Each structure stands twice: as C-alpha cells, then as structure tokens.
PDB file as gemmi writes it, atoms N, CA and C in Angstrom:
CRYST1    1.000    1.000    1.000  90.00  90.00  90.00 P 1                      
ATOM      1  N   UNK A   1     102.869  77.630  95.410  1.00  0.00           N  
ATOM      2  CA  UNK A   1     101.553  77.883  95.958  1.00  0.00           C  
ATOM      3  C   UNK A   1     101.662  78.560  97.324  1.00  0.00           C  
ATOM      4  N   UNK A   2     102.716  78.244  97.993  1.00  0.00           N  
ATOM      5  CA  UNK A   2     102.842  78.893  99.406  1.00  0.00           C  
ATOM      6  C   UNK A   2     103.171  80.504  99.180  1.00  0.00           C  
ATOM      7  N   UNK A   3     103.884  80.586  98.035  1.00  0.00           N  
ATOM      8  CA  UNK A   3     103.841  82.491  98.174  1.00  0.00           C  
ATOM      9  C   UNK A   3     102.773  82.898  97.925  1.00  0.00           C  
ATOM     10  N   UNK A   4     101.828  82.395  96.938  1.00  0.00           N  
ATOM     11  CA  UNK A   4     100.824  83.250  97.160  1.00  0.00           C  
ATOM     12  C   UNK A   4      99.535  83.222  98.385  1.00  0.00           C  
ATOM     13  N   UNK A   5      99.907  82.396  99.324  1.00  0.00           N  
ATOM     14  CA  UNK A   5      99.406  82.701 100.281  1.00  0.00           C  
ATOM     15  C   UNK A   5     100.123  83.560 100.986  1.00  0.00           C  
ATOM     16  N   UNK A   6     101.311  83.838 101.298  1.00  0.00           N  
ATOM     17  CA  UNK A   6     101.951  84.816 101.686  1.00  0.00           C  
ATOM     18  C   UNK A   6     101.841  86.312 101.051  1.00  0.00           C  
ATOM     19  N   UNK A   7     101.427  86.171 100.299  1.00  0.00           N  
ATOM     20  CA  UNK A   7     101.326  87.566  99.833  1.00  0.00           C  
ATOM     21  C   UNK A   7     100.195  88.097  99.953  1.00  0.00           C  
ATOM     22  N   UNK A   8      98.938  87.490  99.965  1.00  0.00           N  
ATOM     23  CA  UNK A   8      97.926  87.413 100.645  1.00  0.00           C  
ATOM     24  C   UNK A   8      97.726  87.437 101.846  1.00  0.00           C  
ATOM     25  N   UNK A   9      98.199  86.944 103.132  1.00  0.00           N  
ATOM     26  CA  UNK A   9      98.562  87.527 104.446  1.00  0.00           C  
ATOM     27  C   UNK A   9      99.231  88.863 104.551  1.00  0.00           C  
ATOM     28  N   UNK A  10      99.588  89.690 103.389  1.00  0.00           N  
ATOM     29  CA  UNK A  10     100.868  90.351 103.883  1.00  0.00           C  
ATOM     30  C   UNK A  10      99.880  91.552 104.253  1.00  0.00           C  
ATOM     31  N   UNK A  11      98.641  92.006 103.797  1.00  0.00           N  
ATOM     32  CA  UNK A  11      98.005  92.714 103.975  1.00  0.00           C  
ATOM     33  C   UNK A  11      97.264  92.547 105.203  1.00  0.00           C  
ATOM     34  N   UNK A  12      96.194  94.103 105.956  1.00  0.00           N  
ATOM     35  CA  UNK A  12      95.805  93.293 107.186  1.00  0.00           C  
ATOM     36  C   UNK A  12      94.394  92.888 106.587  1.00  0.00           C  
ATOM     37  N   UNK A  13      94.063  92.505 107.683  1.00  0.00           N  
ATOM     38  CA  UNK A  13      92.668  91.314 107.522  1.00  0.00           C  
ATOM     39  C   UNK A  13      91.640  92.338 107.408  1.00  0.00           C  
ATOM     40  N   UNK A  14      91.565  93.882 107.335  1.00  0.00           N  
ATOM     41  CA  UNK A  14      90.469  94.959 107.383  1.00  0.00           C  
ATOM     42  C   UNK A  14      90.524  95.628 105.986  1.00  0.00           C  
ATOM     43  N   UNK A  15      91.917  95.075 105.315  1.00  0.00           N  
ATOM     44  CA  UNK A  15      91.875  95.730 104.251  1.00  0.00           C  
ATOM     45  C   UNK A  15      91.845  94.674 102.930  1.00  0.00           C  
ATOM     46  N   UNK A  16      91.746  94.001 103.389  1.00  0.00           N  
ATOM     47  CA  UNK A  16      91.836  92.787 102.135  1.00  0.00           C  
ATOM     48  C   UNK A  16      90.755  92.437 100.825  1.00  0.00           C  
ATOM     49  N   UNK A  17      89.663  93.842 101.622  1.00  0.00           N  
ATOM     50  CA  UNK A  17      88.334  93.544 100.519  1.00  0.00           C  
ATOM     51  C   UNK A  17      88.494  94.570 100.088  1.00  0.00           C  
ATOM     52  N   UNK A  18      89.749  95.813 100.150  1.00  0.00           N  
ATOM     53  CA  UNK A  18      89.684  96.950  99.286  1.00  0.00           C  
ATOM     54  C   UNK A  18      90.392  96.800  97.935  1.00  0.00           C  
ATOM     55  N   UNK A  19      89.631  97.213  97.244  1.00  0.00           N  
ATOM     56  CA  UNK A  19      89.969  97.609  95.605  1.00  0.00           C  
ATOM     57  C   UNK A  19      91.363  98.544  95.744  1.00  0.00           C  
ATOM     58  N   UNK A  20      92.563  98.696  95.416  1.00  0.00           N  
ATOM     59  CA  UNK A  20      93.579  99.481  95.315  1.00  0.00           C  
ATOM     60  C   UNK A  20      93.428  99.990  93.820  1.00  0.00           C  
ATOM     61  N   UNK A  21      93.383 101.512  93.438  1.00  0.00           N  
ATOM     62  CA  UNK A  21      93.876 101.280  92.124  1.00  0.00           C  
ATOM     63  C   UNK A  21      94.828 101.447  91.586  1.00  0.00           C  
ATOM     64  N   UNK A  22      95.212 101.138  90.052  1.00  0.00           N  
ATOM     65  CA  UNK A  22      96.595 101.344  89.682  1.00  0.00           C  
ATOM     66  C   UNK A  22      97.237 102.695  89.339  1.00  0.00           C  
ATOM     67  N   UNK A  23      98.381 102.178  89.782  1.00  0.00           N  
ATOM     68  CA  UNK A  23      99.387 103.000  90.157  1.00  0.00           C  
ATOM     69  C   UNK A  23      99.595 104.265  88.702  1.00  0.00           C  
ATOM     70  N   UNK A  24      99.034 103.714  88.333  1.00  0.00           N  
ATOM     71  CA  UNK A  24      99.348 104.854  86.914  1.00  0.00           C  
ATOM     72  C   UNK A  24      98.007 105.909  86.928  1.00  0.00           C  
ATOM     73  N   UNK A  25      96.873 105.282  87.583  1.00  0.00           N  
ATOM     74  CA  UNK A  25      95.922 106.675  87.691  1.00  0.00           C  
ATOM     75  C   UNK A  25      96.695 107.290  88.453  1.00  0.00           C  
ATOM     76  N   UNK A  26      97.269 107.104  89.717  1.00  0.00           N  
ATOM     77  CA  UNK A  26      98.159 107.748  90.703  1.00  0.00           C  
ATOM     78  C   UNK A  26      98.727 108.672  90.340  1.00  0.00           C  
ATOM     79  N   UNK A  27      99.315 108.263  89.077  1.00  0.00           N  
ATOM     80  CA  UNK A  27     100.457 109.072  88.900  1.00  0.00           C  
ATOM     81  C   UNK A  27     100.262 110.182  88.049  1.00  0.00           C  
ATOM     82  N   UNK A  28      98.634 109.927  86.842  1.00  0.00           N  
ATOM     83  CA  UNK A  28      98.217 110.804  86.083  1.00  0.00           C  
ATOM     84  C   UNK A  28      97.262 111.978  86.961  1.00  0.00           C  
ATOM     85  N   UNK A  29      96.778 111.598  88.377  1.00  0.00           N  
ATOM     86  CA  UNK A  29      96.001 112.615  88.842  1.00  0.00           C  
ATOM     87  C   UNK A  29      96.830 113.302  89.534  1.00  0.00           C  
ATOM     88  N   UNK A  30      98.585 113.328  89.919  1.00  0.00           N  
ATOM     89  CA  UNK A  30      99.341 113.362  90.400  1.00  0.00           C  
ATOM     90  C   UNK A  30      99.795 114.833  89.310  1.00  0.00           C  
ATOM     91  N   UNK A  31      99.761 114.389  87.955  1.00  0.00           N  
ATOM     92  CA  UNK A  31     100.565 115.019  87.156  1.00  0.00           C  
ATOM     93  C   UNK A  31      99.071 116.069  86.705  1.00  0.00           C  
ATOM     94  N   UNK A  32      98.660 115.802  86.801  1.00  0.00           N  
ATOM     95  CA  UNK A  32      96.913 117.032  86.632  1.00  0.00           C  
ATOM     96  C   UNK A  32      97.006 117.977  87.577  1.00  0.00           C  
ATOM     97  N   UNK A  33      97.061 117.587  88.731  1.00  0.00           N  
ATOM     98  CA  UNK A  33      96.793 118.213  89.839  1.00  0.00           C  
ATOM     99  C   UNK A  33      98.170 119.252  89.870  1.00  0.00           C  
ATOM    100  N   UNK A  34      99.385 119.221  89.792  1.00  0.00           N  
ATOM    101  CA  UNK A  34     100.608 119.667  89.601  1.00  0.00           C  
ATOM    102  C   UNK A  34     100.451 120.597  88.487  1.00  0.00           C  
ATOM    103  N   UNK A  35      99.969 120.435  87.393  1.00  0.00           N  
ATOM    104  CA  UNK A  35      99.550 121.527  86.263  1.00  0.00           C  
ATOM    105  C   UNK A  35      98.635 122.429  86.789  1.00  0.00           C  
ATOM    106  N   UNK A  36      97.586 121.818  87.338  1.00  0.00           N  
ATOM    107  CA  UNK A  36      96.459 122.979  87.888  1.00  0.00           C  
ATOM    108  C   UNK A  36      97.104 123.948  88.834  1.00  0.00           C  
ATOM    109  N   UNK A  37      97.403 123.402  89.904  1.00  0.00           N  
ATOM    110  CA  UNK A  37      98.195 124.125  90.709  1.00  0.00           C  
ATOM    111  C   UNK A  37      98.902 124.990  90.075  1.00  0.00           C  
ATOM    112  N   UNK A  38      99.676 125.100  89.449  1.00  0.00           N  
ATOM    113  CA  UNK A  38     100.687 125.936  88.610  1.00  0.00           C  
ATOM    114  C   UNK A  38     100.221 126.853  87.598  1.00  0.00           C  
ATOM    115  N   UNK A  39      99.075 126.108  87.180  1.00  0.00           N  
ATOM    116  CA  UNK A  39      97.971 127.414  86.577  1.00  0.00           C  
ATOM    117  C   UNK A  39      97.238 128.338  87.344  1.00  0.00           C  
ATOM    118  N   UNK A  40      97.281 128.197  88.201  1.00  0.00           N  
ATOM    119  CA  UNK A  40      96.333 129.351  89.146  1.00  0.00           C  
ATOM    120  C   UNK A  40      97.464 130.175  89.726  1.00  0.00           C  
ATOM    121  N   UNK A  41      98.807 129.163  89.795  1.00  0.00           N  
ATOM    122  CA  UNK A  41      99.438 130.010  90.732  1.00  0.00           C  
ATOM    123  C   UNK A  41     100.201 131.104  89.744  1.00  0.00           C  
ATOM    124  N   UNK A  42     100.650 130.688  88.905  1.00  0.00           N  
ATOM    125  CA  UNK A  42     101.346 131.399  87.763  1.00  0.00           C  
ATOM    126  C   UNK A  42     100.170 131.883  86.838  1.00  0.00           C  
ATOM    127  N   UNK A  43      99.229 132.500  86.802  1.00  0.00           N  
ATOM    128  CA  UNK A  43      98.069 132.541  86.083  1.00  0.00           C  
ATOM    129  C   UNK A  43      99.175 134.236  85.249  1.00  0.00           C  
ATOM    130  N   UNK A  44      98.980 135.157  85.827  1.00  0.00           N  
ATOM    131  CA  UNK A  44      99.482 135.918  85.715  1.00  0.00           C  
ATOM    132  C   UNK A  44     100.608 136.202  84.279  1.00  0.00           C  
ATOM    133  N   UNK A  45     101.837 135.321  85.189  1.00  0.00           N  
ATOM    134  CA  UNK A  45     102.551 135.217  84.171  1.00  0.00           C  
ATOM    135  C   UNK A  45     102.517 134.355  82.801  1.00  0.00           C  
ATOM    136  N   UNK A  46     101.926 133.538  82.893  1.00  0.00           N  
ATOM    137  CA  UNK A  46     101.348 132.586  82.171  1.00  0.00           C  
ATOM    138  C   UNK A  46     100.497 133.608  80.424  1.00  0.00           C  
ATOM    139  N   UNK A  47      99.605 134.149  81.776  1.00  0.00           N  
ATOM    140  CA  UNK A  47      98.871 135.101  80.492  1.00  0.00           C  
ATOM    141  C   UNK A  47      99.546 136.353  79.816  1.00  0.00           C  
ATOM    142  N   UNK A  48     100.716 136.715  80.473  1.00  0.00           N  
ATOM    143  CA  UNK A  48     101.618 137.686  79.969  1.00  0.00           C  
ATOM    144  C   UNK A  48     102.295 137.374  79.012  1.00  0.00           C  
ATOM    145  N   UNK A  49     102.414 136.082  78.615  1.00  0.00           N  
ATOM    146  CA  UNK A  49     103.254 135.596  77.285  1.00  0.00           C  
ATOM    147  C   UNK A  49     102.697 135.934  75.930  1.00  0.00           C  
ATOM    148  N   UNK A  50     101.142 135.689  76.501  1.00  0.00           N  
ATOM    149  CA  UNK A  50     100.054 135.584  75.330  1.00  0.00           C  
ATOM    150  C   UNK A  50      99.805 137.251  74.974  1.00  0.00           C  
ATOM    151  N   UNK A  51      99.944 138.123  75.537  1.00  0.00           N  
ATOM    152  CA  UNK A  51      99.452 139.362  75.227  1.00  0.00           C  
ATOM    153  C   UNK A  51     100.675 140.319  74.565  1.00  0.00           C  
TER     154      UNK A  51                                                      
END                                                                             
C-alpha cells in the first residue's frame, strides 16, 4: 500500500488532475505525422513512380 502512495507523490501537485494519454496514440500520431511530412516533401518523386 505504501508504493502506491509513492507513486502518486511522484508527480507534482499541479499536475495530478491531468489526464495523460496512452502512449500508443503517441506513437500512432507520431507515425502519421512522419508519413505526411514525407508526402509533401517527396510529393514529386512519389508521383513520378505512378506516371
């Protein structure tokens, strides 16, 4: 019972009513955003395959 009061302190006292979300949206808007990017930037070559 004492760790989970410790783990509960470990945060500060301003953030303790925030919602965090999980780590896997993180990582999917992470992996979206990395495609987009790469589509605009490579647009060019991208569409040169297709023609």
């Amino acid at each position: 019972m004492s760790d989970e009061n410790n783990n509960e302190e470990l945060r500060p006292r301003k953030m303790r009513g925030v919602a965090f979300p999980k780590a896997k949206y993180g990582v999917i808007l992470a992996i979206i955003i990395i495609i987009v990017v790469n589509l605009v930037y490579y647009k060019e070559t991208i569409f040169s395959f297709f023609k």
